[in-house]
Amino acid sequence: MSITAVAGLAAVGVFVAGCSTGGTGSRDEGAARADGSSSNAPVAASPSYPAGESGGKDAKRVDPIALLKADPKIRKQVKDDLKPCAADVYPVDTSYGNLTNSGSPDIVVNVMTCGDAVGIGTYVYRRASGETYSNVFIAEDGAVYGTIDRGDLIVTRQVYAKGDPVAYPSGEDVITYRWSGNKFSQHDWIHNDYSKAVGEGGIEGAEPAPSPPSD
């Protein structure tokens, strides 16, 4: 499913401690992942990272699964359902970039379902000290996916009306968060309603216009 650029209402349900309606198994509704919707480039005025931690390919990688399972803030159901989709491959995306100006790359972890890549949890980790990371953002209201865009945290949540298939939500909310002091604050939001003319079957009763008679 293609994700258009959109964003959300102030009350979209993205909060510091939310609740998910499902785990990494299949589910009836939710948001498809927002691949390609934003860049992961750090802001131009990003802090100087220590040698070997400048971001990009030099950013020190972490084990996102270990990070999630050791995090006491994550909902128990999400942890219980966090299992490999195949072999040792987990439905988890990880991004590194500057969000909190901590001097080390921050980490955005998205947990999805295996079958349809529905985002069910977004988490942001900030280095506290040494190899220790602190959870500074949680969105577990379901149908969410977070990305880094030029120093901003972009959280996408697809909106479903009753009966909407997973591939065709009724709309989408996207909220932009910025680090302020010691927490993320909402900076911007947009909402988009999707056309019902696309998807399975188009508009009910609609028929294509007849072609003009050939000469």
Coordinates of C-alpha atoms in Angstrom, one line a residue:
M1 CA 0.0 0.0 0.0
S2 CA 1.3 3.5 -0.8
I3 CA 1.5 5.9 2.0
T4 CA 0.8 9.5 1.1
A5 CA 2.1 12.4 3.0
V6 CA -0.4 13.2 5.7
A7 CA -0.7 14.0 9.3
G8 CA -2.8 13.8 12.2
L9 CA -5.4 15.3 14.6
A10 CA -4.2 16.4 18.0
A11 CA -6.0 13.5 19.6
V12 CA -4.7 10.6 17.6
G13 CA -3.9 8.5 20.6
V14 CA -0.1 8.7 20.3
F15 CA 1.1 9.0 23.9
V16 CA 3.9 8.2 26.3
A17 CA 2.2 5.1 27.5
G18 CA -0.5 3.7 25.3
C19 CA -2.2 0.4 24.7
S20 CA -2.0 -1.9 21.7
T21 CA -4.8 -4.0 20.4
G22 CA -2.6 -6.7 19.1
G23 CA 0.8 -8.3 18.9
T24 CA 3.0 -9.4 16.1
G25 CA 0.5 -11.9 14.8
S26 CA -2.1 -11.2 12.2
R27 CA -4.8 -8.6 12.9
D28 CA -7.9 -7.3 11.2
E29 CA -6.9 -3.7 10.9
G30 CA -4.0 -1.4 11.4
A31 CA -1.5 0.8 9.7
A32 CA 0.9 -0.4 7.0
R33 CA 4.5 0.6 7.5
A34 CA 5.5 4.1 6.2
D35 CA 8.5 3.0 4.2
G36 CA 10.1 5.7 2.2
S37 CA 8.0 8.5 3.7
S38 CA 10.9 10.4 5.1
S39 CA 14.7 10.6 5.2
N40 CA 16.9 9.6 8.0
A41 CA 19.4 12.4 7.6
P42 CA 20.5 14.2 10.8
V43 CA 19.9 18.0 11.0
A44 CA 22.6 20.2 9.6
A45 CA 23.4 21.5 13.1
S46 CA 23.7 18.1 14.7
P47 CA 26.2 17.8 17.6
S48 CA 29.7 16.3 17.1
Y49 CA 29.6 12.6 17.8
P50 CA 32.5 10.7 19.3
A51 CA 34.8 8.9 16.9
G52 CA 33.0 6.0 15.4
E53 CA 29.6 7.3 16.3
S54 CA 29.0 10.0 13.8
G55 CA 25.8 8.4 12.4
G56 CA 25.2 6.7 9.1
K57 CA 27.3 3.6 8.6
D58 CA 29.5 4.6 11.6
A59 CA 26.7 4.7 14.1
K60 CA 27.1 1.9 16.7
R61 CA 24.4 -0.7 16.1
V62 CA 22.4 -2.1 19.0
D63 CA 20.3 -5.3 19.3
P64 CA 16.8 -3.9 19.0
I65 CA 15.2 -7.2 20.3
A66 CA 17.3 -7.2 23.4
L67 CA 16.5 -3.5 23.9
L68 CA 12.8 -4.1 23.7
K69 CA 12.7 -7.2 25.9
A70 CA 14.7 -5.4 28.6
D71 CA 12.5 -2.3 28.5
P72 CA 10.1 -2.3 31.5
K73 CA 8.0 0.5 29.9
I74 CA 6.8 -1.7 27.0
R75 CA 3.4 -3.3 27.2
K76 CA 3.6 -7.0 28.2
Q77 CA 1.5 -8.2 25.3
V78 CA 3.9 -6.6 22.8
K79 CA 6.8 -8.4 24.5
D80 CA 5.0 -11.7 24.7
D81 CA 4.1 -11.5 20.9
L82 CA 7.5 -10.4 19.8
K83 CA 8.6 -13.5 18.0
P84 CA 10.5 -14.3 14.8
C85 CA 8.4 -14.3 11.6
A86 CA 10.9 -16.8 10.1
A87 CA 14.1 -18.3 11.5
D88 CA 15.5 -15.5 13.6
V89 CA 14.1 -12.6 11.6
Y90 CA 11.9 -10.4 13.8
P91 CA 9.3 -7.9 12.4
V92 CA 11.3 -4.9 13.7
D93 CA 12.7 -1.9 11.9
T94 CA 15.5 0.2 13.4
S95 CA 16.6 3.7 12.6
Y96 CA 19.5 5.8 13.9
G97 CA 19.7 9.6 13.9
N98 CA 19.8 12.8 15.8
L99 CA 16.6 13.5 17.7
T100 CA 17.5 14.6 21.2
N101 CA 20.9 16.3 20.7
S102 CA 22.5 13.9 23.2
G103 CA 25.8 13.6 21.4
S104 CA 25.1 10.0 20.4
P105 CA 22.7 8.7 17.7
D106 CA 19.2 8.1 19.0
I107 CA 17.3 4.9 18.1
V108 CA 13.8 4.6 16.7
V109 CA 12.4 1.0 16.8
N110 CA 9.2 0.0 15.1
V111 CA 7.5 -3.3 15.9
M112 CA 5.1 -4.7 13.2
T113 CA 3.0 -7.7 12.5
C114 CA 4.5 -10.5 10.5
G115 CA 1.7 -11.1 8.0
D116 CA 0.9 -7.6 6.8
A117 CA 3.6 -5.3 8.3
V118 CA 1.1 -3.4 10.4
G119 CA 2.9 -1.1 12.8
I120 CA 1.9 -1.8 16.4
G121 CA 4.5 0.0 18.4
T122 CA 7.0 2.9 18.0
Y123 CA 9.8 3.5 20.6
V124 CA 12.6 6.0 20.8
Y125 CA 15.7 5.3 22.8
R126 CA 18.3 7.9 24.0
R127 CA 21.7 6.9 25.3
A128 CA 21.8 7.5 29.0
S129 CA 25.4 6.4 29.8
G130 CA 27.8 3.9 28.5
E131 CA 25.9 1.1 26.8
T132 CA 22.6 2.1 28.6
Y133 CA 19.6 3.5 26.7
S134 CA 16.6 5.2 28.1
N135 CA 13.1 5.0 26.6
V136 CA 12.0 8.6 25.9
F137 CA 8.9 8.0 23.6
I138 CA 6.3 5.3 23.3
A139 CA 3.3 4.9 20.9
E140 CA 1.5 1.7 21.4
D141 CA -2.0 2.6 20.3
G142 CA -1.8 0.4 17.2
A143 CA -1.5 1.3 13.5
V144 CA 1.6 3.4 14.1
Y145 CA 5.1 3.8 12.5
G146 CA 7.8 6.3 13.4
T147 CA 10.6 7.8 11.3
I148 CA 13.3 10.4 11.6
D149 CA 13.1 13.4 9.3
R150 CA 15.8 16.0 9.6
G151 CA 15.9 15.9 13.4
D152 CA 12.1 15.5 13.8
L153 CA 10.3 12.4 15.0
I154 CA 7.4 11.7 12.5
V155 CA 4.7 9.4 13.8
T156 CA 2.2 8.1 11.3
R157 CA -1.1 6.5 12.3
Q158 CA -3.5 5.2 9.7
V159 CA -7.2 5.7 10.4
Y160 CA -9.7 2.9 9.8
A161 CA -13.5 3.1 9.6
K162 CA -15.6 0.1 10.3
G163 CA -15.1 -2.5 7.6
D164 CA -12.0 -1.0 6.1
P165 CA -9.5 -3.7 4.9
V166 CA -6.0 -3.4 6.2
A167 CA -4.7 -2.3 2.8
Y168 CA -7.2 0.5 2.4
P169 CA -7.6 2.8 5.5
S170 CA -10.0 5.7 5.4
G171 CA -7.3 8.2 6.1
E172 CA -4.0 8.9 7.8
D173 CA -2.7 11.1 10.6
V174 CA 0.9 12.2 10.9
I175 CA 2.3 14.1 13.9
T176 CA 5.6 15.8 14.0
Y177 CA 7.4 15.8 17.4
R178 CA 10.5 17.8 18.4
W179 CA 12.7 17.3 21.4
S180 CA 12.2 20.1 23.9
G181 CA 14.0 20.1 27.3
N182 CA 13.8 16.5 28.3
K183 CA 10.8 15.3 26.3
F184 CA 9.2 15.3 22.9
S185 CA 6.5 17.9 22.2
Q186 CA 4.1 18.0 19.4
H187 CA 5.2 20.5 16.7
D188 CA 2.8 19.9 13.8
W189 CA 0.0 17.7 12.5
I190 CA -1.9 17.1 9.3
H191 CA -4.8 14.8 8.5
N192 CA -5.7 13.3 5.1
D193 CA -8.9 11.5 4.1
Y194 CA -8.3 9.0 1.3
S195 CA -10.4 8.7 -1.8
K196 CA -12.8 5.8 -1.9
A197 CA -12.5 5.7 -5.6
V198 CA -9.3 3.6 -5.3
G199 CA -8.8 0.1 -3.9
E200 CA -11.0 -2.9 -4.1
G201 CA -13.9 -2.2 -6.5
G202 CA -13.8 1.6 -6.5
I203 CA -17.0 3.5 -5.8
E204 CA -20.0 1.3 -5.6
G205 CA -22.2 1.7 -8.7
A206 CA -19.6 3.7 -10.6
E207 CA -19.0 2.6 -14.2
P208 CA -16.3 3.8 -16.6
A209 CA -17.4 6.3 -19.2
P210 CA -18.1 4.8 -22.6
S211 CA -15.5 5.2 -25.3
P212 CA -16.4 7.5 -28.2
P213 CA -17.5 5.7 -31.4
S214 CA -14.6 5.1 -33.8
D215 CA -14.8 6.6 -37.3

